[in-house]
PDB file of C-alpha atoms in Angstrom:
ATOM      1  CA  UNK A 852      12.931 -14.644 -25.655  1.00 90.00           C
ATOM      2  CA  UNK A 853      15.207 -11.968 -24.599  1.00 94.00           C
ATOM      3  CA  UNK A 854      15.090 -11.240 -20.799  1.00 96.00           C
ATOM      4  CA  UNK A 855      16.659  -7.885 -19.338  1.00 95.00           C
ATOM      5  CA  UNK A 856      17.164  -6.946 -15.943  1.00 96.00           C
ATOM      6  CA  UNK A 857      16.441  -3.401 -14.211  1.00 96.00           C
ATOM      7  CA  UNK A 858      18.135  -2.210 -10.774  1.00 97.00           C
ATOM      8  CA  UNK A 859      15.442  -0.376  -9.020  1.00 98.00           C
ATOM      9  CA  UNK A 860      15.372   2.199  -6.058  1.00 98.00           C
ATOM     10  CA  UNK A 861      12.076   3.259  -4.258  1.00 98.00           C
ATOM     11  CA  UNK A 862      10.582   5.413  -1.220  1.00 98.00           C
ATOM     12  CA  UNK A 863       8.184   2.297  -0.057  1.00 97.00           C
ATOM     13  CA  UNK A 864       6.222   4.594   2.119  1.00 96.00           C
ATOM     14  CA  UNK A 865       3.384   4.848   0.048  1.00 92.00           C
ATOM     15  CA  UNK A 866       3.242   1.226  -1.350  1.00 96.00           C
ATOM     16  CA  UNK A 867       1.495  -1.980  -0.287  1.00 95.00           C
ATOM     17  CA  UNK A 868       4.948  -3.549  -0.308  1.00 96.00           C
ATOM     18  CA  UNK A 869       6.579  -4.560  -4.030  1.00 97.00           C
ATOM     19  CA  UNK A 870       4.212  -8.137  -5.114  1.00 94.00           C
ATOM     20  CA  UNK A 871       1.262  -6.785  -7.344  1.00 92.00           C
ATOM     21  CA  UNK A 872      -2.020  -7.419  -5.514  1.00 89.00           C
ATOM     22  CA  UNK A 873      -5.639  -6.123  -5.511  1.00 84.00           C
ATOM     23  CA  UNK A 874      -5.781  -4.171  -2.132  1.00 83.00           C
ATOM     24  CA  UNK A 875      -3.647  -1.037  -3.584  1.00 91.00           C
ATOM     25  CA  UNK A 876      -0.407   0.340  -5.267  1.00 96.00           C
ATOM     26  CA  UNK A 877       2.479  -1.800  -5.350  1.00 97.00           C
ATOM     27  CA  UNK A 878       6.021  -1.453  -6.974  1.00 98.00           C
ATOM     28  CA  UNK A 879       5.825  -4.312  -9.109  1.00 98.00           C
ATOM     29  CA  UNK A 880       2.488  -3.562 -10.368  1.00 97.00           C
ATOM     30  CA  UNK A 881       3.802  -0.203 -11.187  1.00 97.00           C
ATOM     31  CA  UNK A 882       6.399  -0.655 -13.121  1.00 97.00           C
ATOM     32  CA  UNK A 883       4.471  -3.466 -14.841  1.00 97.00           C
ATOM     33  CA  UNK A 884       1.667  -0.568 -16.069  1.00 96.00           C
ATOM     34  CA  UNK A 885       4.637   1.495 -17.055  1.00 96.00           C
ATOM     35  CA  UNK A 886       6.552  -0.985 -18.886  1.00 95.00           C
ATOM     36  CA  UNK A 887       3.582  -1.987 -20.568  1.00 95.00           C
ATOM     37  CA  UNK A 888       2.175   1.187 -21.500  1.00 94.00           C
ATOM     38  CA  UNK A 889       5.424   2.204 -23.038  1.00 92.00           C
ATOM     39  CA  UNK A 890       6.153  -1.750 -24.861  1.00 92.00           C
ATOM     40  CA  UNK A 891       2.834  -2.005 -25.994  1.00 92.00           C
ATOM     41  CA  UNK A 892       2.645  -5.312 -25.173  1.00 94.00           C
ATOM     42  CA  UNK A 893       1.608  -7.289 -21.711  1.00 95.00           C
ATOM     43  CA  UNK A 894       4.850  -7.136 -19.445  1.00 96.00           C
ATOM     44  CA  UNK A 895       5.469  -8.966 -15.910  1.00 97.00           C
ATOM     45  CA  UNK A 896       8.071  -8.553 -14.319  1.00 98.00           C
ATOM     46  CA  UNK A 897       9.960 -10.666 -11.537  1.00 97.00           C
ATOM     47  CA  UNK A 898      11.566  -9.183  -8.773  1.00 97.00           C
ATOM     48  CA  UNK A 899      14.929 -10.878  -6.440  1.00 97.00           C
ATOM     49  CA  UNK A 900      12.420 -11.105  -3.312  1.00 94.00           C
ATOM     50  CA  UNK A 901       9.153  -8.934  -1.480  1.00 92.00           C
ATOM     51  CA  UNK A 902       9.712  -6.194   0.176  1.00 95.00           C
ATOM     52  CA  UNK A 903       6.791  -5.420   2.667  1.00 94.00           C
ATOM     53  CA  UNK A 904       4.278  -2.319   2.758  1.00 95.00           C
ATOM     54  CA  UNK A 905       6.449   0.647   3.916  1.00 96.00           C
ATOM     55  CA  UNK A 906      10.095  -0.876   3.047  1.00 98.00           C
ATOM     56  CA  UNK A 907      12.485   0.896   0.947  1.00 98.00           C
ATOM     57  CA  UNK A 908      14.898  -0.319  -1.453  1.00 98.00           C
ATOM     58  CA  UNK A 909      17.883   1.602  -2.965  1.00 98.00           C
ATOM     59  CA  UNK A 910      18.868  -1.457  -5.247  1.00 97.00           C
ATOM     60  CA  UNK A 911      16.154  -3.480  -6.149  1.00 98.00           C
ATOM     61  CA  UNK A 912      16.830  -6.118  -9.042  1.00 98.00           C
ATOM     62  CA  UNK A 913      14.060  -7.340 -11.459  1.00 98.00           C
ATOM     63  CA  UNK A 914      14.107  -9.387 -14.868  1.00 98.00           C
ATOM     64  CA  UNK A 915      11.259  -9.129 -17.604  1.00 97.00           C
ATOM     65  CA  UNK A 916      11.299 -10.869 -21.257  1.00 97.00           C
ATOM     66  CA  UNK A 917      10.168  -9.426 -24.267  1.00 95.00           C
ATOM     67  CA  UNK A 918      10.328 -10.201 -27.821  1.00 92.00           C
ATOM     68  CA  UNK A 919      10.196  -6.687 -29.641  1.00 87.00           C
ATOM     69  CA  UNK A 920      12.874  -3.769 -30.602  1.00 84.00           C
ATOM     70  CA  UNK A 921      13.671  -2.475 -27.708  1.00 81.00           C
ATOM     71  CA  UNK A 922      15.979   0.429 -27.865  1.00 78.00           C
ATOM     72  CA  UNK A 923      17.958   0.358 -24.745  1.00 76.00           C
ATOM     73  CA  UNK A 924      19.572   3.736 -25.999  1.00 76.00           C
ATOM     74  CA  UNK A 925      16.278   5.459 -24.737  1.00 77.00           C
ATOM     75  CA  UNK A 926      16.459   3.629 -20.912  1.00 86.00           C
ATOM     76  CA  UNK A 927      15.756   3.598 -18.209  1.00 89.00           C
ATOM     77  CA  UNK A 928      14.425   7.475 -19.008  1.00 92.00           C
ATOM     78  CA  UNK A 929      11.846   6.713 -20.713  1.00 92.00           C
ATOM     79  CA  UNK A 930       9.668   4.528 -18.422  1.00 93.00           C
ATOM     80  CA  UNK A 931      10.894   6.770 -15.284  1.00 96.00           C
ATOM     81  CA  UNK A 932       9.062   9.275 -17.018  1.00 95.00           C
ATOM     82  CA  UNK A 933       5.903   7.310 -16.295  1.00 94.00           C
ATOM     83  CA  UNK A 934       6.360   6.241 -13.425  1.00 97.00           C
ATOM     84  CA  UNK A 935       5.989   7.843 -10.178  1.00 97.00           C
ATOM     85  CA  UNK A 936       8.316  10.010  -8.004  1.00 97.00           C
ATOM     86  CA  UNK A 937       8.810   7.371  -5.546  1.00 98.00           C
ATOM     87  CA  UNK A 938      10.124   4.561  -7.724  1.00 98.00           C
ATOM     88  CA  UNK A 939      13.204   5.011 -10.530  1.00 98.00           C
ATOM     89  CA  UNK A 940      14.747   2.367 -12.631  1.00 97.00           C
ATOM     90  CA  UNK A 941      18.869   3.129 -12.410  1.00 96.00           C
ATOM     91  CA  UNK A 942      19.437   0.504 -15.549  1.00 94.00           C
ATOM     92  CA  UNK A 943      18.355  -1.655 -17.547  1.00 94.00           C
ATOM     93  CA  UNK A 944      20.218  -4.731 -19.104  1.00 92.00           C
ATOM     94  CA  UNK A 945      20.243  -6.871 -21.473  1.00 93.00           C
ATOM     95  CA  UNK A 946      20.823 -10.792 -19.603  1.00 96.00           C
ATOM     96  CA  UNK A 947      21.535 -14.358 -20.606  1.00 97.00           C
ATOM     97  CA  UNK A 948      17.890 -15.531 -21.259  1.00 96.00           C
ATOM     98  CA  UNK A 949      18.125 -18.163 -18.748  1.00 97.00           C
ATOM     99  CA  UNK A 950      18.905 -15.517 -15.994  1.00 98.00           C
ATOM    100  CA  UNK A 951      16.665 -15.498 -12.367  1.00 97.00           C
ATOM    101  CA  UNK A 952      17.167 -12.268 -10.598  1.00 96.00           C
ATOM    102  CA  UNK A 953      15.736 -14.071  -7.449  1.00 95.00           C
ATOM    103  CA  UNK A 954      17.517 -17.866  -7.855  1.00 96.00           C
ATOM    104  CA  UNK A 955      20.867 -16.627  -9.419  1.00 97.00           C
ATOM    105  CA  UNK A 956      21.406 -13.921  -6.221  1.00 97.00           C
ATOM    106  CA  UNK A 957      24.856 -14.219  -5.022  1.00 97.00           C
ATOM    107  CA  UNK A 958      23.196 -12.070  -1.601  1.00 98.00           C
ATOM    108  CA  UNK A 959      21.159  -9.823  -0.109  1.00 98.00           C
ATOM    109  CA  UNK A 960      21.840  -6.795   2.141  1.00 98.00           C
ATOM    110  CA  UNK A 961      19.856  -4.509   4.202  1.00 98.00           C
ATOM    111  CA  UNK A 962      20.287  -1.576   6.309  1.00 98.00           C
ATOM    112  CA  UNK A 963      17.585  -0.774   9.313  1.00 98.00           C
ATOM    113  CA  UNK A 964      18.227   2.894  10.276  1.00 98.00           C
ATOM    114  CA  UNK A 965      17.205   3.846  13.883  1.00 98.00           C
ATOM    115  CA  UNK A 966      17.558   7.416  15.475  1.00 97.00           C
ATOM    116  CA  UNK A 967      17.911   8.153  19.127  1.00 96.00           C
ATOM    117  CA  UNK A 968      16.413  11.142  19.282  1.00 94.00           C
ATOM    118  CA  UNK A 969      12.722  12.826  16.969  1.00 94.00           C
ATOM    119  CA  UNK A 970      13.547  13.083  13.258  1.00 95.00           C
ATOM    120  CA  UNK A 971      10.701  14.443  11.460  1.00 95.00           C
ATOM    121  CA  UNK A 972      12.494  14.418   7.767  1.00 95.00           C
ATOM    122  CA  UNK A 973      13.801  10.516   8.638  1.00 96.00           C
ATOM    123  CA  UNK A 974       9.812   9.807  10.018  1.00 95.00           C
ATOM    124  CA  UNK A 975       9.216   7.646   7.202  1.00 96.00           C
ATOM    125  CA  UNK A 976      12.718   5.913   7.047  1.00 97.00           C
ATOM    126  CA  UNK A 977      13.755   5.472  10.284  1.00 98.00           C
ATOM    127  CA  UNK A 978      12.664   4.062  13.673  1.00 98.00           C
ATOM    128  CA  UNK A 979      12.932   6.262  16.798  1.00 97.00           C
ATOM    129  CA  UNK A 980      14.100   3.395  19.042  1.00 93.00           C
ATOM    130  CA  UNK A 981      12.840   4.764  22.990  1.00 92.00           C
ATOM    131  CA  UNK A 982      14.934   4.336  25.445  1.00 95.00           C
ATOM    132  CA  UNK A 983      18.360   4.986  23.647  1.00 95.00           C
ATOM    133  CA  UNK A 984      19.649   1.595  23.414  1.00 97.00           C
ATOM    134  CA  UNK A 985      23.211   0.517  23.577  1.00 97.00           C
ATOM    135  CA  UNK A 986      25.486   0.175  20.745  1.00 97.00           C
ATOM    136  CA  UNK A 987      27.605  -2.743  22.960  1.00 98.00           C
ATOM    137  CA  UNK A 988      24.555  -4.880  22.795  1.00 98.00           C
ATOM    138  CA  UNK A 989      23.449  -4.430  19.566  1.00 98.00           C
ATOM    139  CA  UNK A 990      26.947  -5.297  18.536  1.00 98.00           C
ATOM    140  CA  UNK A 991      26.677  -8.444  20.687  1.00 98.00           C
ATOM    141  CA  UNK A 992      23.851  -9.647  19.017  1.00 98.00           C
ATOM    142  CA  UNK A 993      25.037  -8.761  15.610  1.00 98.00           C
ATOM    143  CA  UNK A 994      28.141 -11.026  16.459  1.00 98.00           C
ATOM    144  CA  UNK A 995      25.613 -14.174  17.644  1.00 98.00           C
ATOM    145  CA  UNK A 996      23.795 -14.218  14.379  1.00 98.00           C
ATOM    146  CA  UNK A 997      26.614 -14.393  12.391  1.00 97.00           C
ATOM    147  CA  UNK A 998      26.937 -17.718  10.346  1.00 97.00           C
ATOM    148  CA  UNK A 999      23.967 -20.545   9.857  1.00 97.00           C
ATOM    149  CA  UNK A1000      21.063 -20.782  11.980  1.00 97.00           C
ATOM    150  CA  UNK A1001      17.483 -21.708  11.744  1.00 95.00           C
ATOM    151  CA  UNK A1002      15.482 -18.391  12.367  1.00 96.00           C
ATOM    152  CA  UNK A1003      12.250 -20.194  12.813  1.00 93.00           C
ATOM    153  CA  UNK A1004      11.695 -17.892  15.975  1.00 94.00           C
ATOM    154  CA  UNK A1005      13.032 -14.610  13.611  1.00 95.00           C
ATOM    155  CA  UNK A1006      10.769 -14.758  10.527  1.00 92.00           C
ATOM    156  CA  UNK A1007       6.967 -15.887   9.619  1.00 88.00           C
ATOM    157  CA  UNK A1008       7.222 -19.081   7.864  1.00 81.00           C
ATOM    158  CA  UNK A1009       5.168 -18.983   4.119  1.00 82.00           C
ATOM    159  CA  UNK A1010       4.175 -22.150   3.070  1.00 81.00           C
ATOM    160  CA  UNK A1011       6.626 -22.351  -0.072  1.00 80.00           C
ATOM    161  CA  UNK A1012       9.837 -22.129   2.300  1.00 83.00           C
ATOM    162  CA  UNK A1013      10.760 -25.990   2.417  1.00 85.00           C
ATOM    163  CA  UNK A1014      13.231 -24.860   5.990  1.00 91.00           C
ATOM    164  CA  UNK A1015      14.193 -21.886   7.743  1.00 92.00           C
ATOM    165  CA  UNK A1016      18.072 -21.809   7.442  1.00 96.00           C
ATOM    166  CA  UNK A1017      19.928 -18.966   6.444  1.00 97.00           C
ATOM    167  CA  UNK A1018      23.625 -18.092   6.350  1.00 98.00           C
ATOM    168  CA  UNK A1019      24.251 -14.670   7.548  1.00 98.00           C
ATOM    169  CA  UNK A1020      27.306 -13.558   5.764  1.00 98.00           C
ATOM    170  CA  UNK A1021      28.063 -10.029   7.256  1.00 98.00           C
ATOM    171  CA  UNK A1022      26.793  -7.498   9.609  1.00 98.00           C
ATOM    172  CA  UNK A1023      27.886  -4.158  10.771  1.00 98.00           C
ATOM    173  CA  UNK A1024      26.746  -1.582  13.234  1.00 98.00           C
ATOM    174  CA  UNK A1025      27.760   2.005  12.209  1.00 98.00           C
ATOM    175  CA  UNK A1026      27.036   5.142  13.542  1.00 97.00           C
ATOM    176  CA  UNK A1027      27.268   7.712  10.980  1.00 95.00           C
ATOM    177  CA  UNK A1028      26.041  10.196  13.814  1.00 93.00           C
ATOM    178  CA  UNK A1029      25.783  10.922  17.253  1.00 90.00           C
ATOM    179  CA  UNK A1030      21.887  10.529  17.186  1.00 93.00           C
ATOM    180  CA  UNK A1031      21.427   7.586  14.565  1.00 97.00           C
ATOM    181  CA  UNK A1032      22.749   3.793  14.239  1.00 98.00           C
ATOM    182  CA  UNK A1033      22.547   1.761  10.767  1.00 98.00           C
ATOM    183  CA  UNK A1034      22.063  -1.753  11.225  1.00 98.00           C
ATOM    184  CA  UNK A1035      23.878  -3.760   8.497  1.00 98.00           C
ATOM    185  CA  UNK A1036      22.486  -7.700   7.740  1.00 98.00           C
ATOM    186  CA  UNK A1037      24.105  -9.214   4.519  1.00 98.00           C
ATOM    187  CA  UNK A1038      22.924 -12.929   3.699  1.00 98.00           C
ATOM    188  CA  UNK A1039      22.444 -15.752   1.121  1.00 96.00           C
ATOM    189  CA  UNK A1040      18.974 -15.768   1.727  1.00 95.00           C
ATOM    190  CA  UNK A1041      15.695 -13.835   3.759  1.00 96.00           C
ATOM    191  CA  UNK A1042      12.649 -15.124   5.505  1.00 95.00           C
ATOM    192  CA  UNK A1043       9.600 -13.288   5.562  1.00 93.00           C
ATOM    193  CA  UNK A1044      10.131 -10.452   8.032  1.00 95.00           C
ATOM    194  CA  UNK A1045      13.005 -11.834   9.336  1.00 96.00           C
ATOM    195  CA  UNK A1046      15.298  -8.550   9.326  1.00 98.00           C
ATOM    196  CA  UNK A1047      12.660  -6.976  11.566  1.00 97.00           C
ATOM    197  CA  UNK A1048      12.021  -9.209  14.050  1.00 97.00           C
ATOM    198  CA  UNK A1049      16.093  -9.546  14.501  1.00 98.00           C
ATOM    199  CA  UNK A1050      15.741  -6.009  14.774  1.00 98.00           C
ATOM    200  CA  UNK A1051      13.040  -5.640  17.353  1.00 97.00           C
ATOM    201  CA  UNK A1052      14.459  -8.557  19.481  1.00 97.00           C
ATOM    202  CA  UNK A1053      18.200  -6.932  19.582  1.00 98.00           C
ATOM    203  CA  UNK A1054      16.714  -3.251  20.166  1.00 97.00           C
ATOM    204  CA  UNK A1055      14.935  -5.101  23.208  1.00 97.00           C
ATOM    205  CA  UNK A1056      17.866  -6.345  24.224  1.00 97.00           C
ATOM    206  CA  UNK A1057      20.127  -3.073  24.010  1.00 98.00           C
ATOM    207  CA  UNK A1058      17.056  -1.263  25.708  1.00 97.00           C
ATOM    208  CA  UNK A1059      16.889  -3.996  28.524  1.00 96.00           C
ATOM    209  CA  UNK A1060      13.772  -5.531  27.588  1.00 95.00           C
ATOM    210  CA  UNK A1061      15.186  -8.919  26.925  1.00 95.00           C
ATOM    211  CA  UNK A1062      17.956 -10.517  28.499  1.00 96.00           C
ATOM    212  CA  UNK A1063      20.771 -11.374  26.160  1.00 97.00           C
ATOM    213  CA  UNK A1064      20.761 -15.619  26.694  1.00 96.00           C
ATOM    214  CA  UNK A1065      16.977 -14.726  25.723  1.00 96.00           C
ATOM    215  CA  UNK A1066      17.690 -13.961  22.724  1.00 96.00           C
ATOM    216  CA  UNK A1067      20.191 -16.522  22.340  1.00 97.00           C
ATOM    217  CA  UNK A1068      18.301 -19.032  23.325  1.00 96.00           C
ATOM    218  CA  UNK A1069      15.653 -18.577  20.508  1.00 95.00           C
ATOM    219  CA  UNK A1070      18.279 -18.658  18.077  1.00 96.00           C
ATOM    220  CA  UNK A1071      20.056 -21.430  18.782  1.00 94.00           C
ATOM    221  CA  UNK A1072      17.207 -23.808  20.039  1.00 93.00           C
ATOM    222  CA  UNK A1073      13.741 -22.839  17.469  1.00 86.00           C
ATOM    223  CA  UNK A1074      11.671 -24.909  20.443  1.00 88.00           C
ATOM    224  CA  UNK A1075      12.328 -21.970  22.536  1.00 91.00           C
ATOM    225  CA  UNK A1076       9.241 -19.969  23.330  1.00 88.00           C
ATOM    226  CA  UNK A1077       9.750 -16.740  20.867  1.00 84.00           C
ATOM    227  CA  UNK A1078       9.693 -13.212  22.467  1.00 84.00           C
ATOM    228  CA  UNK A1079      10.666 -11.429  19.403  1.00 80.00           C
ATOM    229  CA  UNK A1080       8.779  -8.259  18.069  1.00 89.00           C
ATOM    230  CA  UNK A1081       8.402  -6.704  14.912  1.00 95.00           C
ATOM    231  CA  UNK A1082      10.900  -3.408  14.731  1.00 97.00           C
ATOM    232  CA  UNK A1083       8.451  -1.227  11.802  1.00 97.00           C
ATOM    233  CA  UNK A1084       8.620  -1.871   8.158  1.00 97.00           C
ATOM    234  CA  UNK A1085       9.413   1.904   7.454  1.00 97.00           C
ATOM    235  CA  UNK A1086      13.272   1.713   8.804  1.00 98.00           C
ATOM    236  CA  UNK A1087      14.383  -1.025   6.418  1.00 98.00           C
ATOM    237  CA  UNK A1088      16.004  -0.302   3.524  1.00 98.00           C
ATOM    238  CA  UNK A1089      17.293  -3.226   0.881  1.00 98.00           C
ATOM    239  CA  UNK A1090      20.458  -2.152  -0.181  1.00 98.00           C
ATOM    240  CA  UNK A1091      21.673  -4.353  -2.483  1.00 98.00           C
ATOM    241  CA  UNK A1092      21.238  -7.685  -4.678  1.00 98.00           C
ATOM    242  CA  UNK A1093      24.538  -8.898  -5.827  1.00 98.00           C
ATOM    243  CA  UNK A1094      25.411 -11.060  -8.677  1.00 97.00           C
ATOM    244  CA  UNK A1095      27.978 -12.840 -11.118  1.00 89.00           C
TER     245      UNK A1095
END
């Protein structure tokens, strides 16, 4: 059956995270209804990985299959139409039928946005990390995670994760202002909260909450006793999903 692929962007603010569930609006469910609607036909969709309630994504990839005419001519318009403000599809395309948008992900980035000072238009995309902390040991950490480790004390496990390593293949800290700092985490794979809780334990750190060989102690040994927090879902953005 043919199987095409849509890159997706979406303010997450307003969502119960992307997977389609009972308790209230998700992304996946949707674009599902919209896809449907429009199709005439019963659509599901399958996205690269979850996002949680309240994250963002600016390049989202999912894959659907259907069998009909489907006149790419007149997308992605047509189902942004019905969809609402807060989600868009940038494309959609036409992939081998034996594509996976989750298994056949080259990697994964993210951005977490913190300001340093009240930003009442960034409120529901940023953290406002109190006190200021410093841009040397955020860096520091960013350096330690870099390569493989097992992130049992950085993520909540799931039961259909067989382990817990991942290979972190990039990060960058940039300051695109004097009052805000991006967090950049690029990797082959993500745990289940696992870009927040690096967050919230290296924001401890840079705020003297948590003493560096803390940190790296929980990294490199998963026995170690975990003192990580959770920095908030609305500061995390996925940026991208990269392929073939």
């Amino acid at each position: 059956m043919p199987r095409y692929l849509l890159r997706i962007q979406y303010d997450g603010s307003g969502f119960f995270g992307w997977q389609r569930q009972n308790e209230g609006p998700t992304v996946q469910g949707c674009i599902e209804k919209g896809l449907s609607t429009i199709l005439q036909a019963k659509i599901e969709i399958h996205g690269s990985g979850r996002t949680d309630s309240g994250v963002h994504a600016e390049d989202q990839a999912a894959h659907f299959d259907y069998e009909g005419e489907f006149p790419e001519r007149l997308w992605p318009g047509r189902i942004n139409r019905v969809l609402p403000a807060s989600i868009a599809i940038d494309s959609v395309t036409r992939v081998d039928n034996d594509f996976h948008c989750r298994y056949d992900a080259l990697y994964r980035q993210y951005r977490y946005q913190l300001t340093l000072s009240p930003k009442p238009l960034l409120r529901h995309q940023a953290w406002h990390a109190q006190p200021e902390p410093d841009p040397a040991l955020l860096q520091k950490c960013l350096d330690l995670i870099s390569g493989i480790h097992s992130f049992e004390n950085f993520a909540k496990a799931t039961p259909d994760i067989k382990h817990m390593r991942c290979e972190i293949l990039k990060t960058e800290l940039v300051i695109p202002c004097e009052d805000q700092i991006h967090i950049h985490i690029r990797a082959n794979r993500f745990l289940r909260h696992m870009v927040r809780f690096l967050v919230g334990s290296m924001v401890q750190v840079a705020t003297g909450r948590l003493v560096f060989e803390e940190f790296e102690a929980m990294l490199k040994d998963p026995k170690t006793p975990r003192k990580a927090i959770t920095a908030p879902a609305r500061g995390l953005i996925l940026e991208s999903v990269v392929y073939e």
